[in-house]
PDB file of C-alpha atoms and ligand atoms in Angstrom:
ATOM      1  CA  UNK A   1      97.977 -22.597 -36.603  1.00  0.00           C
ATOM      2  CA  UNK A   2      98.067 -18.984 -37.547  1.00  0.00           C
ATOM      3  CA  UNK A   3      99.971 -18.427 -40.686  1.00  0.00           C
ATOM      4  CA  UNK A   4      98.662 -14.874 -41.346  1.00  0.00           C
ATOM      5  CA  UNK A   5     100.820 -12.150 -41.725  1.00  0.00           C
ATOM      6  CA  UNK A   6     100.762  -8.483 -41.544  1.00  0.00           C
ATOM      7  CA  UNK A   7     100.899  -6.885 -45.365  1.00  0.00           C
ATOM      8  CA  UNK A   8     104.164  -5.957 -46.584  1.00  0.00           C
ATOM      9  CA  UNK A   9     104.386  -1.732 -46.602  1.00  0.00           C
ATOM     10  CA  UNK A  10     105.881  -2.446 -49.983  1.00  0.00           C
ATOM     11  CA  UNK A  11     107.182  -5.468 -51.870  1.00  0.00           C
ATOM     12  CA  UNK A  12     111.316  -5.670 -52.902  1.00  0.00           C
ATOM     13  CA  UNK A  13     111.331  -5.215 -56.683  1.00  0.00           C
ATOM     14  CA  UNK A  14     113.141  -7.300 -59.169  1.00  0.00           C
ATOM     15  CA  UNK A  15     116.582  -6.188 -59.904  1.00  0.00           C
ATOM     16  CA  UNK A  16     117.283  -8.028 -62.809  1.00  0.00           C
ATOM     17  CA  UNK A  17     116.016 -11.651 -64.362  1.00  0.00           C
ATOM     18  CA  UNK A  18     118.359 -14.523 -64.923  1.00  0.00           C
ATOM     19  CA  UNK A  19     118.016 -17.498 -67.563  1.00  0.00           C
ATOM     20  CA  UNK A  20     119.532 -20.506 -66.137  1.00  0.00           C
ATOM     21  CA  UNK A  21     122.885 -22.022 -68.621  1.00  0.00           C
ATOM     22  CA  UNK A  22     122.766 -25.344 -69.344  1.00  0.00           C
ATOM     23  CA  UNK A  23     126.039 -27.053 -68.514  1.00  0.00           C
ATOM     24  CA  UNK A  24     126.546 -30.905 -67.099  1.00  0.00           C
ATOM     25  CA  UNK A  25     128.779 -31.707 -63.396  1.00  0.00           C
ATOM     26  CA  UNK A  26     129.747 -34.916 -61.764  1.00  0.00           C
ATOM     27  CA  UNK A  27     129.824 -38.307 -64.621  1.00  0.00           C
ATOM     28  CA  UNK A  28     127.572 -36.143 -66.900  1.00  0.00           C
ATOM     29  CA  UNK A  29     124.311 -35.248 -65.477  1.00  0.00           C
ATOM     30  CA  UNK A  30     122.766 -32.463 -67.565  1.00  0.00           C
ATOM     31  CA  UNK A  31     121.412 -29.668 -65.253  1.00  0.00           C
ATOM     32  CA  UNK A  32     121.070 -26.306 -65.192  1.00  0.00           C
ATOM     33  CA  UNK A  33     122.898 -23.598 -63.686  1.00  0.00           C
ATOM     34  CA  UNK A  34     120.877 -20.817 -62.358  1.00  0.00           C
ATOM     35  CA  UNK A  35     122.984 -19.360 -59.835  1.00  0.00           C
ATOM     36  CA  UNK A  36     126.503 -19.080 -61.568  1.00  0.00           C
ATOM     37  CA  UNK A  37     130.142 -17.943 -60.076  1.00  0.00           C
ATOM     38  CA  UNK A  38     129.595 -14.174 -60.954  1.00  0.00           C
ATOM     39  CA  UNK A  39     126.193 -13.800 -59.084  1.00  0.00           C
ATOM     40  CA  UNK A  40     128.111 -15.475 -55.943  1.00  0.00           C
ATOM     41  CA  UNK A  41     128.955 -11.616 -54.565  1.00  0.00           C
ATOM     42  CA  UNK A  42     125.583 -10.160 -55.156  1.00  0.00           C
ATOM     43  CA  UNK A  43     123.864 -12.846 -53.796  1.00  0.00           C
ATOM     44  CA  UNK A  44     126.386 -13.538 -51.416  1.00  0.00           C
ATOM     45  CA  UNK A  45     125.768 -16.117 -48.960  1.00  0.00           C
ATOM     46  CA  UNK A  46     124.711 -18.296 -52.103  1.00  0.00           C
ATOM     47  CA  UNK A  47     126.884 -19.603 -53.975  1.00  0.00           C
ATOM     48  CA  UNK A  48     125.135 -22.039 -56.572  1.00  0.00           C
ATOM     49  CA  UNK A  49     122.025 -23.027 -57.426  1.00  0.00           C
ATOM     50  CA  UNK A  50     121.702 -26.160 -59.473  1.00  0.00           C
ATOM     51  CA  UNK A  51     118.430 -27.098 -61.083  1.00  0.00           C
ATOM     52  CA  UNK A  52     117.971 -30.735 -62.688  1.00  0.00           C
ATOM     53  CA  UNK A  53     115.303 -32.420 -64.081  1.00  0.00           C
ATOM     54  CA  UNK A  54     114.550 -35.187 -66.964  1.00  0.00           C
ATOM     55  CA  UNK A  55     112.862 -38.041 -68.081  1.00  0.00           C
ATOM     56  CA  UNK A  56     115.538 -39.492 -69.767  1.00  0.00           C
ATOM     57  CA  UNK A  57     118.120 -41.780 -68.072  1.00  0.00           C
ATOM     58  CA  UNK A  58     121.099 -40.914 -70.196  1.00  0.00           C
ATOM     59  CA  UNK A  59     120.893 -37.278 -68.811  1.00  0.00           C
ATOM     60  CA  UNK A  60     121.432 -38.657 -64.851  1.00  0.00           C
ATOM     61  CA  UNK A  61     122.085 -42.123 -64.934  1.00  0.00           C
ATOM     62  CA  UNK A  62     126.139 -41.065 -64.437  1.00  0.00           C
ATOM     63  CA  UNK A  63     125.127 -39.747 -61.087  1.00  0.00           C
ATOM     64  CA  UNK A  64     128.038 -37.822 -59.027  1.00  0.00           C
ATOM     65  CA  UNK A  65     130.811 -40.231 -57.898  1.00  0.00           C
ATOM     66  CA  UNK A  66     132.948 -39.771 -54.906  1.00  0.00           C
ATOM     67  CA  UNK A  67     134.232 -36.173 -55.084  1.00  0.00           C
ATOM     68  CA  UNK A  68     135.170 -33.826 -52.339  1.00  0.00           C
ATOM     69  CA  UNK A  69     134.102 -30.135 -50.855  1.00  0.00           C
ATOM     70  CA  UNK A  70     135.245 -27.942 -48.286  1.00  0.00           C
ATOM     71  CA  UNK A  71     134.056 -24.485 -46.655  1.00  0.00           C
ATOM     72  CA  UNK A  72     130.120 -24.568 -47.400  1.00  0.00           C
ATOM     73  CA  UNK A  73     127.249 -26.170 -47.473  1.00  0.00           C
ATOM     74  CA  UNK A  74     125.126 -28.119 -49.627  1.00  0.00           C
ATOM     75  CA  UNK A  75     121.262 -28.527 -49.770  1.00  0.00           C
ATOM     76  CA  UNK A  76     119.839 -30.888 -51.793  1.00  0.00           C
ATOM     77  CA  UNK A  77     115.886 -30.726 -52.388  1.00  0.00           C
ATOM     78  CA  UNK A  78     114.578 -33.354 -54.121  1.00  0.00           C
ATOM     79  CA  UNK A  79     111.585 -32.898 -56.362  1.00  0.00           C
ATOM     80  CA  UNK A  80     111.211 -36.457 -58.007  1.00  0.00           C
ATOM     81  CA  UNK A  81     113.220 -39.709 -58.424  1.00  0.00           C
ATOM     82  CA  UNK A  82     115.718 -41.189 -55.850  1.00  0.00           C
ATOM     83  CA  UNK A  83     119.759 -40.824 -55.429  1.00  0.00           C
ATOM     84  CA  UNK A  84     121.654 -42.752 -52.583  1.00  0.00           C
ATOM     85  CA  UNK A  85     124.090 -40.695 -50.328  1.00  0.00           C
ATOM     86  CA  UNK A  86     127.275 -42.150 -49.469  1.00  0.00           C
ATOM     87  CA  UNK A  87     129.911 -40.222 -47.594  1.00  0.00           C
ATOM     88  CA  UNK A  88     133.697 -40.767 -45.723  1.00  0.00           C
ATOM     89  CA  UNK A  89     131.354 -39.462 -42.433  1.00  0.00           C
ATOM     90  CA  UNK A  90     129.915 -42.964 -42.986  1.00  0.00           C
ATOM     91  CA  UNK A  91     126.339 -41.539 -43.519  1.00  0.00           C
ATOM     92  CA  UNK A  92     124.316 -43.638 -45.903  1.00  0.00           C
ATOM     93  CA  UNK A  93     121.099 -41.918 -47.064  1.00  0.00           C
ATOM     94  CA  UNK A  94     118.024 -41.995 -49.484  1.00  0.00           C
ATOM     95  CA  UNK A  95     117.066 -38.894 -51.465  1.00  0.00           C
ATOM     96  CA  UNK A  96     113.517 -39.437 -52.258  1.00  0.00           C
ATOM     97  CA  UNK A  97     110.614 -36.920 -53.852  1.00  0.00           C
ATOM     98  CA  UNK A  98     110.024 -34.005 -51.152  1.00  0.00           C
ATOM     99  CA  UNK A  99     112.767 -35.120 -49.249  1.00  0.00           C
ATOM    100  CA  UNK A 100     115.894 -32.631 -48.022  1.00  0.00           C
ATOM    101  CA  UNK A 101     119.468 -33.371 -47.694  1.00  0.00           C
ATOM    102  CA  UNK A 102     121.452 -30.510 -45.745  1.00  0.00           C
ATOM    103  CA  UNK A 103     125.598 -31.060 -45.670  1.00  0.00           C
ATOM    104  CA  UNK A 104     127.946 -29.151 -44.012  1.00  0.00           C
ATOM    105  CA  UNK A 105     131.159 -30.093 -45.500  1.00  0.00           C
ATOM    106  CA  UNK A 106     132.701 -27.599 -43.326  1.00  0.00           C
ATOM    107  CA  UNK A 107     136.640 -28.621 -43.478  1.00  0.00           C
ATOM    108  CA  UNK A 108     136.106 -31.976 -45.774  1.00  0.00           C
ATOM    109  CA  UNK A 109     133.929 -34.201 -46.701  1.00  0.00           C
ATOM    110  CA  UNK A 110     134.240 -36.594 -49.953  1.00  0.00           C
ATOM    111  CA  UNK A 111     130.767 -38.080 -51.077  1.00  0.00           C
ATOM    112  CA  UNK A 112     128.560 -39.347 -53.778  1.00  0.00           C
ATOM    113  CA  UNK A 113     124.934 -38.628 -55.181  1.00  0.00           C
ATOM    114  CA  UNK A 114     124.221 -41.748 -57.488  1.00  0.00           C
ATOM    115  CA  UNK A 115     120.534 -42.463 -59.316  1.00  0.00           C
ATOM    116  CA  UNK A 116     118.606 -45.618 -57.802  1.00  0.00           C
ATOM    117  CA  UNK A 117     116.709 -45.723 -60.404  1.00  0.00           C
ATOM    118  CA  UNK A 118     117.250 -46.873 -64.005  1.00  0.00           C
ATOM    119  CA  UNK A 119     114.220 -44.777 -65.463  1.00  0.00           C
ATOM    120  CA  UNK A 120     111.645 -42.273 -65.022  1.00  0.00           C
ATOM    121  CA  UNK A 121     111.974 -38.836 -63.972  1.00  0.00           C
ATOM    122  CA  UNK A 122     114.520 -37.083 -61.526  1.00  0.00           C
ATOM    123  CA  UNK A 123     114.216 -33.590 -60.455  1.00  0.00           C
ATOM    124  CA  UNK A 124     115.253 -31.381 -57.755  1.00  0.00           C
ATOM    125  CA  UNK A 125     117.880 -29.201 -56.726  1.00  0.00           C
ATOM    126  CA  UNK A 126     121.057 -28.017 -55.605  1.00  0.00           C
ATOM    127  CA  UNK A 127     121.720 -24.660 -53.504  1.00  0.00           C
ATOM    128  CA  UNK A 128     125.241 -23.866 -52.083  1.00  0.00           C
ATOM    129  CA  UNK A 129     125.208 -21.693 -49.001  1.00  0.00           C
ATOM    130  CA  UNK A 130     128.642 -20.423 -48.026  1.00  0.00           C
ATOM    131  CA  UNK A 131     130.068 -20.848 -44.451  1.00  0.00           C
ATOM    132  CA  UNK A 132     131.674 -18.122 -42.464  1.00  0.00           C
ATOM    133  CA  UNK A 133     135.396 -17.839 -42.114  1.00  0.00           C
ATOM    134  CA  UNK A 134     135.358 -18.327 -38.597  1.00  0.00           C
ATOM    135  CA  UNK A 135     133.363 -22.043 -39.502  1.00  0.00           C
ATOM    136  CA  UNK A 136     134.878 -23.166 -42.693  1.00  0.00           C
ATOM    137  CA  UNK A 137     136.688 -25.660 -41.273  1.00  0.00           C
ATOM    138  CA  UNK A 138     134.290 -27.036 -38.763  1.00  0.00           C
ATOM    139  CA  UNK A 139     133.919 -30.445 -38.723  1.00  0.00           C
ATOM    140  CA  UNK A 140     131.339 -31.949 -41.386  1.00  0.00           C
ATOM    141  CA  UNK A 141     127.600 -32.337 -40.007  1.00  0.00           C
ATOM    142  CA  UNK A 142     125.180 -34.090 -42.470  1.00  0.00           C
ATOM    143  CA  UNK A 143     121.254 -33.913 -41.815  1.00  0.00           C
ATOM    144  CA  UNK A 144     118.258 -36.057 -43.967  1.00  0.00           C
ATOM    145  CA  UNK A 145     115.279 -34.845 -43.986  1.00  0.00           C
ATOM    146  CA  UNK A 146     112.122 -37.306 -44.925  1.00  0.00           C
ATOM    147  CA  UNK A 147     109.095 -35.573 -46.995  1.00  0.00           C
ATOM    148  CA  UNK A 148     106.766 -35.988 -43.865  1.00  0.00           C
ATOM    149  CA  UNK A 149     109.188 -34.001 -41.570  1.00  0.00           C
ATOM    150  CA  UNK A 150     109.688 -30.840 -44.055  1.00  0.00           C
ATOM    151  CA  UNK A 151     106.984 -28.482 -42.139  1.00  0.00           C
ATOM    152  CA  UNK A 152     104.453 -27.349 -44.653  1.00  0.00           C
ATOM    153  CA  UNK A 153     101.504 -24.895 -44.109  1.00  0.00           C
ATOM    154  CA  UNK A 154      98.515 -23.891 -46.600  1.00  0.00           C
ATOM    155  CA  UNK A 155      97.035 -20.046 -47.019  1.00  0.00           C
ATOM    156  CA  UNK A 156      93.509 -19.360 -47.505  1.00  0.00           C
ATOM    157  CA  UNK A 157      94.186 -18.365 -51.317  1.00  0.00           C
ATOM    158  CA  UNK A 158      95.179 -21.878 -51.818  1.00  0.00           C
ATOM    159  CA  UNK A 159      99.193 -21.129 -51.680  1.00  0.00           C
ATOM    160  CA  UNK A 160     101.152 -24.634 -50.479  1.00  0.00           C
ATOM    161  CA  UNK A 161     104.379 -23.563 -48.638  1.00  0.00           C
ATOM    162  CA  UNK A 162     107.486 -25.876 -47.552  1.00  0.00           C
ATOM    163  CA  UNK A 163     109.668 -24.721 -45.021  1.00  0.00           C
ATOM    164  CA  UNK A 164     112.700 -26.161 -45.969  1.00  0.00           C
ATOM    165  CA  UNK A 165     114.935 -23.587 -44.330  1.00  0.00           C
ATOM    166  CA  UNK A 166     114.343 -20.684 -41.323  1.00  0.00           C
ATOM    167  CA  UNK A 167     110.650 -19.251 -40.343  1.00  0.00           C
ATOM    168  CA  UNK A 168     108.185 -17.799 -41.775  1.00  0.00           C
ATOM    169  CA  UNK A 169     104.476 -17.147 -41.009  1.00  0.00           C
ATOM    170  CA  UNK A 170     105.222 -18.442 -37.664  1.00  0.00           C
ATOM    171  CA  UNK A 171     106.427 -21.671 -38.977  1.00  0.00           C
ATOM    172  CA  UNK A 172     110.116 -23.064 -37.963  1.00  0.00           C
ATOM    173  CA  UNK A 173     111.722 -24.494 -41.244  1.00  0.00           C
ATOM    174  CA  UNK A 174     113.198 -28.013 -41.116  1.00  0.00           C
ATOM    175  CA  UNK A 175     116.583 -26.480 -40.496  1.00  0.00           C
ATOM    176  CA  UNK A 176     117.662 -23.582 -38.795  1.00  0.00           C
ATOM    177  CA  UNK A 177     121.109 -21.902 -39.821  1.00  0.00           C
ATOM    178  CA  UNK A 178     123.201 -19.242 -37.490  1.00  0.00           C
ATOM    179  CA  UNK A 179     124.940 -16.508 -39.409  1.00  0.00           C
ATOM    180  CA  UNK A 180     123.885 -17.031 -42.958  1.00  0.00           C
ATOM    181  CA  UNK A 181     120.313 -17.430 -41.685  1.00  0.00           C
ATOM    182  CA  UNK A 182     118.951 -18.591 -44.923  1.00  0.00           C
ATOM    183  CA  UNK A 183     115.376 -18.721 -45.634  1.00  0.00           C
ATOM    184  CA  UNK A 184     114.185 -21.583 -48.169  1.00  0.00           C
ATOM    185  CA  UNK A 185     111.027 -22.228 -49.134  1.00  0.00           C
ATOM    186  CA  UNK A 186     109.027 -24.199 -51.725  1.00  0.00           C
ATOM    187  CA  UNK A 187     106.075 -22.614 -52.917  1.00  0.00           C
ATOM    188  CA  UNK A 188     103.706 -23.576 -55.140  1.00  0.00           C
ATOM    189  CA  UNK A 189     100.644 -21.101 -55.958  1.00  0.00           C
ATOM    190  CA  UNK A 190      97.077 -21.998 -57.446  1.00  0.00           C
ATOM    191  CA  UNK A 191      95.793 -19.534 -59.874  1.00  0.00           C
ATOM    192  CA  UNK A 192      94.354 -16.273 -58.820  1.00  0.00           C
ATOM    193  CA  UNK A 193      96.449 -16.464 -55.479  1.00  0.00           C
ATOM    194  CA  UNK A 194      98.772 -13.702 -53.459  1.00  0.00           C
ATOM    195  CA  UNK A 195     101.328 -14.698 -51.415  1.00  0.00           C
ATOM    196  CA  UNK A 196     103.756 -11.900 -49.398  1.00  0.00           C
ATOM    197  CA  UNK A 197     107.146 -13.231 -47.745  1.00  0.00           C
ATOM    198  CA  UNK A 198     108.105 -10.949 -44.761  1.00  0.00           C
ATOM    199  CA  UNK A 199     112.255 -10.352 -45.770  1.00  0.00           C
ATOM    200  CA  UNK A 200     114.621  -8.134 -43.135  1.00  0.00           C
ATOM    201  CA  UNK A 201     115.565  -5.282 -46.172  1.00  0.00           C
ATOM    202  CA  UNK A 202     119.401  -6.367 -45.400  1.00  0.00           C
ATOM    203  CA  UNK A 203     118.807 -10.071 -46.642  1.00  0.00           C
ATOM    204  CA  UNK A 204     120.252 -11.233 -50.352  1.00  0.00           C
ATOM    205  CA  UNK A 205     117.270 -12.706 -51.724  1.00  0.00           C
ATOM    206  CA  UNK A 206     115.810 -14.282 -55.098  1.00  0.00           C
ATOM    207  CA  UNK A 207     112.967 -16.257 -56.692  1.00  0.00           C
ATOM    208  CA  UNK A 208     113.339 -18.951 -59.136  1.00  0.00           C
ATOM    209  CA  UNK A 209     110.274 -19.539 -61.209  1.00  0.00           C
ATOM    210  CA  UNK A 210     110.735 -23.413 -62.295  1.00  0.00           C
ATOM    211  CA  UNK A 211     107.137 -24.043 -63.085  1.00  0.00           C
ATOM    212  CA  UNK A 212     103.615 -22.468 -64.407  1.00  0.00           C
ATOM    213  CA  UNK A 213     104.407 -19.075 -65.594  1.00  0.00           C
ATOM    214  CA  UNK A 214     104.424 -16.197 -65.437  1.00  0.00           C
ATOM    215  CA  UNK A 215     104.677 -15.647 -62.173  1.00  0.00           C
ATOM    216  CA  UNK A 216     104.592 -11.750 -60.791  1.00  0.00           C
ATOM    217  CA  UNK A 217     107.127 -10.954 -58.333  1.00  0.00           C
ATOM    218  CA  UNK A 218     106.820  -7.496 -56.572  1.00  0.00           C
ATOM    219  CA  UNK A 219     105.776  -5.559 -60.741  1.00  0.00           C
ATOM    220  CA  UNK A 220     107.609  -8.048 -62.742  1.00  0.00           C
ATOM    221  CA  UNK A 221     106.623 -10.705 -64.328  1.00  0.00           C
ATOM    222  CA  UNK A 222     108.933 -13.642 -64.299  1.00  0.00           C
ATOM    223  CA  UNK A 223     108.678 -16.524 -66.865  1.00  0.00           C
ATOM    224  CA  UNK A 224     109.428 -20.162 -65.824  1.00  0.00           C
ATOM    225  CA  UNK A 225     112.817 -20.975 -65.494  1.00  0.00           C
ATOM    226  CA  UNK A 226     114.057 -17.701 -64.867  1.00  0.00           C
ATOM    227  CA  UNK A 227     115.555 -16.706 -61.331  1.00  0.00           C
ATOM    228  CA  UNK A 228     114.639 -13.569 -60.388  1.00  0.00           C
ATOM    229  CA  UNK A 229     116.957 -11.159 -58.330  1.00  0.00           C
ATOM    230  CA  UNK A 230     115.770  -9.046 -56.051  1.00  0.00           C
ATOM    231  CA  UNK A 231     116.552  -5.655 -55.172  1.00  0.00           C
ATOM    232  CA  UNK A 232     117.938  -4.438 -51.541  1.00  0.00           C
ATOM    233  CA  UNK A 233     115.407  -1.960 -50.543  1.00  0.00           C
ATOM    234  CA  UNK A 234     115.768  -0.676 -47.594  1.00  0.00           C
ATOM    235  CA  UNK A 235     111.861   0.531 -47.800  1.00  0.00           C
ATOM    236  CA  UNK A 236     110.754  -2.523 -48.797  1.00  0.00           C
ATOM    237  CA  UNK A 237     109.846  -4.959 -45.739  1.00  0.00           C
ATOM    238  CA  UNK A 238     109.257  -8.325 -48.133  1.00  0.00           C
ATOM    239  CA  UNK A 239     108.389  -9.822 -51.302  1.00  0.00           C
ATOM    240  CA  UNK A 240     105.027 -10.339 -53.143  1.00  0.00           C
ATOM    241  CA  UNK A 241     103.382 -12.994 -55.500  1.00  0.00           C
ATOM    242  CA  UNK A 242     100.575 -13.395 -57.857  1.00  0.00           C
ATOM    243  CA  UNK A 243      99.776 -15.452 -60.427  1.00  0.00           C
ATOM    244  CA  UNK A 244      96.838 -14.606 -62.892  1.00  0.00           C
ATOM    245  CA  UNK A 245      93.604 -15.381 -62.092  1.00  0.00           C
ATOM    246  CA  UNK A 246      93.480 -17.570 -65.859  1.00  0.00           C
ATOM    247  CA  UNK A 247      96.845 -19.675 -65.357  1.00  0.00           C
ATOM    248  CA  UNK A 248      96.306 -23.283 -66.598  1.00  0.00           C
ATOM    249  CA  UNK A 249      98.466 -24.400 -64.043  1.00  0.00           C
ATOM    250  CA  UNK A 250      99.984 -23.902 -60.330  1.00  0.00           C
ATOM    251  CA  UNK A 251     102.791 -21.628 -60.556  1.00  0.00           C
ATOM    252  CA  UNK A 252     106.044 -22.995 -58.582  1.00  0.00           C
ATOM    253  CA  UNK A 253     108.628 -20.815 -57.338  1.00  0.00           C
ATOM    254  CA  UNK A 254     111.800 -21.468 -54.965  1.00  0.00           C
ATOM    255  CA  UNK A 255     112.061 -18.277 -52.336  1.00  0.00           C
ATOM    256  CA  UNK A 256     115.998 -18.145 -50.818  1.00  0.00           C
ATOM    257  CA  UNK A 257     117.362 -15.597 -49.119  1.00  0.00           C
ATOM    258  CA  UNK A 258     119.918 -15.061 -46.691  1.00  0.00           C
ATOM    259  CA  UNK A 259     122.242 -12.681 -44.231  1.00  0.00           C
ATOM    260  CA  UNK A 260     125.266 -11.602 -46.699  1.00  0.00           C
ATOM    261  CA  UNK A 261     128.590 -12.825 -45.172  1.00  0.00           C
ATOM    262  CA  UNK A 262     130.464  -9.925 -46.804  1.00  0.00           C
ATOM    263  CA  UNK A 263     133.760 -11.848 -46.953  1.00  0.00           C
ATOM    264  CA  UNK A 264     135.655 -13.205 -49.791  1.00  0.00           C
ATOM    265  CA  UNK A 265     134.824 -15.618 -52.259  1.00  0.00           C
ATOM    266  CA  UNK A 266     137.514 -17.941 -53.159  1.00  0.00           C
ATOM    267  CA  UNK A 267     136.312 -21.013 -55.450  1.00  0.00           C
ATOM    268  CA  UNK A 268     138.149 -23.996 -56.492  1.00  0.00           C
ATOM    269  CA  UNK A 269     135.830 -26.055 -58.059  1.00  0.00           C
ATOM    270  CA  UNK A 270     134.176 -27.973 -54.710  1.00  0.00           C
ATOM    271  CA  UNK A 271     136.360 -25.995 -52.765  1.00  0.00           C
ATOM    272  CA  UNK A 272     135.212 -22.512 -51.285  1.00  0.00           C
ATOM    273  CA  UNK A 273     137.374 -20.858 -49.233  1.00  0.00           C
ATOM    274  CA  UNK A 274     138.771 -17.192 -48.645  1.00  0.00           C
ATOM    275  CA  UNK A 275     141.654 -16.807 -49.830  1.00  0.00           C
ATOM    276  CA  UNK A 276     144.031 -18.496 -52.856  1.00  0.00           C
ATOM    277  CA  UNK A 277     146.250 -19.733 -50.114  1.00  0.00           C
ATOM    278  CA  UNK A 278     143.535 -21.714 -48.075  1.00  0.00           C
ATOM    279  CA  UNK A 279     142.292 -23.504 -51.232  1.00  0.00           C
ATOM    280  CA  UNK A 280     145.859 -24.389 -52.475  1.00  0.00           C
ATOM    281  CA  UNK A 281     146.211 -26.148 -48.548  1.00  0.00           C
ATOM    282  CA  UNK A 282     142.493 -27.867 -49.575  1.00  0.00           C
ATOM    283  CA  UNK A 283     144.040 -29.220 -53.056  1.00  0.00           C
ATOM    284  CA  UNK A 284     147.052 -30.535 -51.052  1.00  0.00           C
ATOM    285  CA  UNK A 285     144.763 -31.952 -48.407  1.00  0.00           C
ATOM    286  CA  UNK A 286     142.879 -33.948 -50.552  1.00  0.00           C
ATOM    287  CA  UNK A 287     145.838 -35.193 -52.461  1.00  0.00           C
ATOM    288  CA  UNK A 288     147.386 -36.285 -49.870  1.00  0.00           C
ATOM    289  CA  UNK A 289     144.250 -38.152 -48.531  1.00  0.00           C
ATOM    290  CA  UNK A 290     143.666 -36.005 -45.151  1.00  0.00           C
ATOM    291  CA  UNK A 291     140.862 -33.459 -46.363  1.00  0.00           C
ATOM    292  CA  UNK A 292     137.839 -35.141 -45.401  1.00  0.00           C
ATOM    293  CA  UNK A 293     137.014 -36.807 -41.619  1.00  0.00           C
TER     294      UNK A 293
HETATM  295 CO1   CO B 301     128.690 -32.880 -53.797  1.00  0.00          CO
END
């Protein structure tokens, strides 16, 4: 396998750094919040990005009981410790370390994401990418993806790449999206390496840094737990990163980026729709017990 790639003209820059905000969802599971409700139209087709991770039961053990969504999708990447799927599709499914859950809850789905485990460490995130008007309320898909299956290639610097989502370096992702066509990727980079992400200049796209640090993205560097946004060139045919040749450990960085919908954003909690009047029809739908199936 070839996973060379021709070097970017010139890398995107970073527009502006973002601390993640603590905050706590579902029976109170401490996460954080990198991507947040304001950031949804600049880095429209994303709409949140949830990262979690402890060692301590009492900040997951609650888990997310049965709740609903409609109009997006969900992608849940798991970086360590196990939560069972349950959903009114009637799919049943284990989250486990480096696996990848992908859910379209297109025009309802209810669900849960509960801990099966007691103790020990659970990490991993969550990334919400919007659907398009026209596919809102498409019936609900809902994909698993086991560790072995998430293609995975290896530079010669030493950089470890997961494909979770699209192409790159001539290597399909484990999912393929039309419309949004969003790029994921788990990257984790050795000292001293380089690594350059081909991005079309019209794509939304950021980096968040959630281990080793700093990491420098296009001039910047970006400390660990800090998503980076970056800027819209239209000169600027991808995104670069190094880490210093002295780190004491691998840097890790989550690359997403995506085709902007350019349509509008109307939230309701787990509800994302268009317009006021679409989500008021969602509330009614799932009180009276027809949004999901
Ligand atoms: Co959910």
């Amino acid at each position: 396998m070839n996973t060379s790639t021709t070097p970017l003209v010139r890398s995107r820059s970073v527009e502006r750094l973002v601390r993640g905000q603590p905050t706590s969802d579902g029976d109170g599971v401490r996460l954080t919040r990198v991507l947040t409700q304001p950031l949804q139209q600049r880095l429209d087709p994303f709409l949140m990005l949830d990262a979690f991770g402890s060692d301590a039961a009492s900040d997951y053990i609650g888990g997310f009981p049965d709740h609903p969504h409609r109009g997006f999708e969900t992608v849940t990447i798991m970086k360590a410790g196990r939560m069972r799927h349950r959903d009114s599709v009637g799919n049943v499914g284990l989250l486990e370390p480096g696996s990848v859950q992908w859910m379209t809850a297109g025009r309802g789905i209810i669900h849960s994401e509960m801990p099966e485990q007691e103790e020990g460490r659970m990490a991993g995130f969550q990334l919400w990418v919007n659907l398009a008007a026209q596919d809102k309320m498409q019936p609900p898909a809902y994909r698993d993806v086991a560790p072995a299956d998430v293609p995975r290639f290896e530079t010669a610097d030493g950089v470890a790449v997961r494909v979770i989502a699209g192409q790159t370096h001539g290597v399909a992702g484990a999912v393929t999206r039309p419309t949004t066509e969003p790029l994921v990727l788990d990257i984790t980079l050795p000292a001293g390496a380089r690594f350059e992400v081909p991005l079309p200049p019209g794509h939304n796209a950021f980096a968040y840094v959630y281990g080793g640090e700093p990491v420098t993205v296009g001039d910047r560097a970006v400390p660990s737990e800090h998503m980076a946004i970056l800027g819209n060139d239209a000169a600027a045919d991808g995104v670069a990163f190094a880490v210093a040749a002295g780190a004491a450990q691998p840097a890790q960085v989550l690359l997403v980026a995506g085709a902007p919908l350019k349509q509008p954003i109307a939230q309701y909690g787990p509800f994302v729709m268009n317009t006021v009047q679409e989500l008021q029809q969602a509330v009614s739908d799932f009180q009276r017990g027809v949004l999901a199936g």
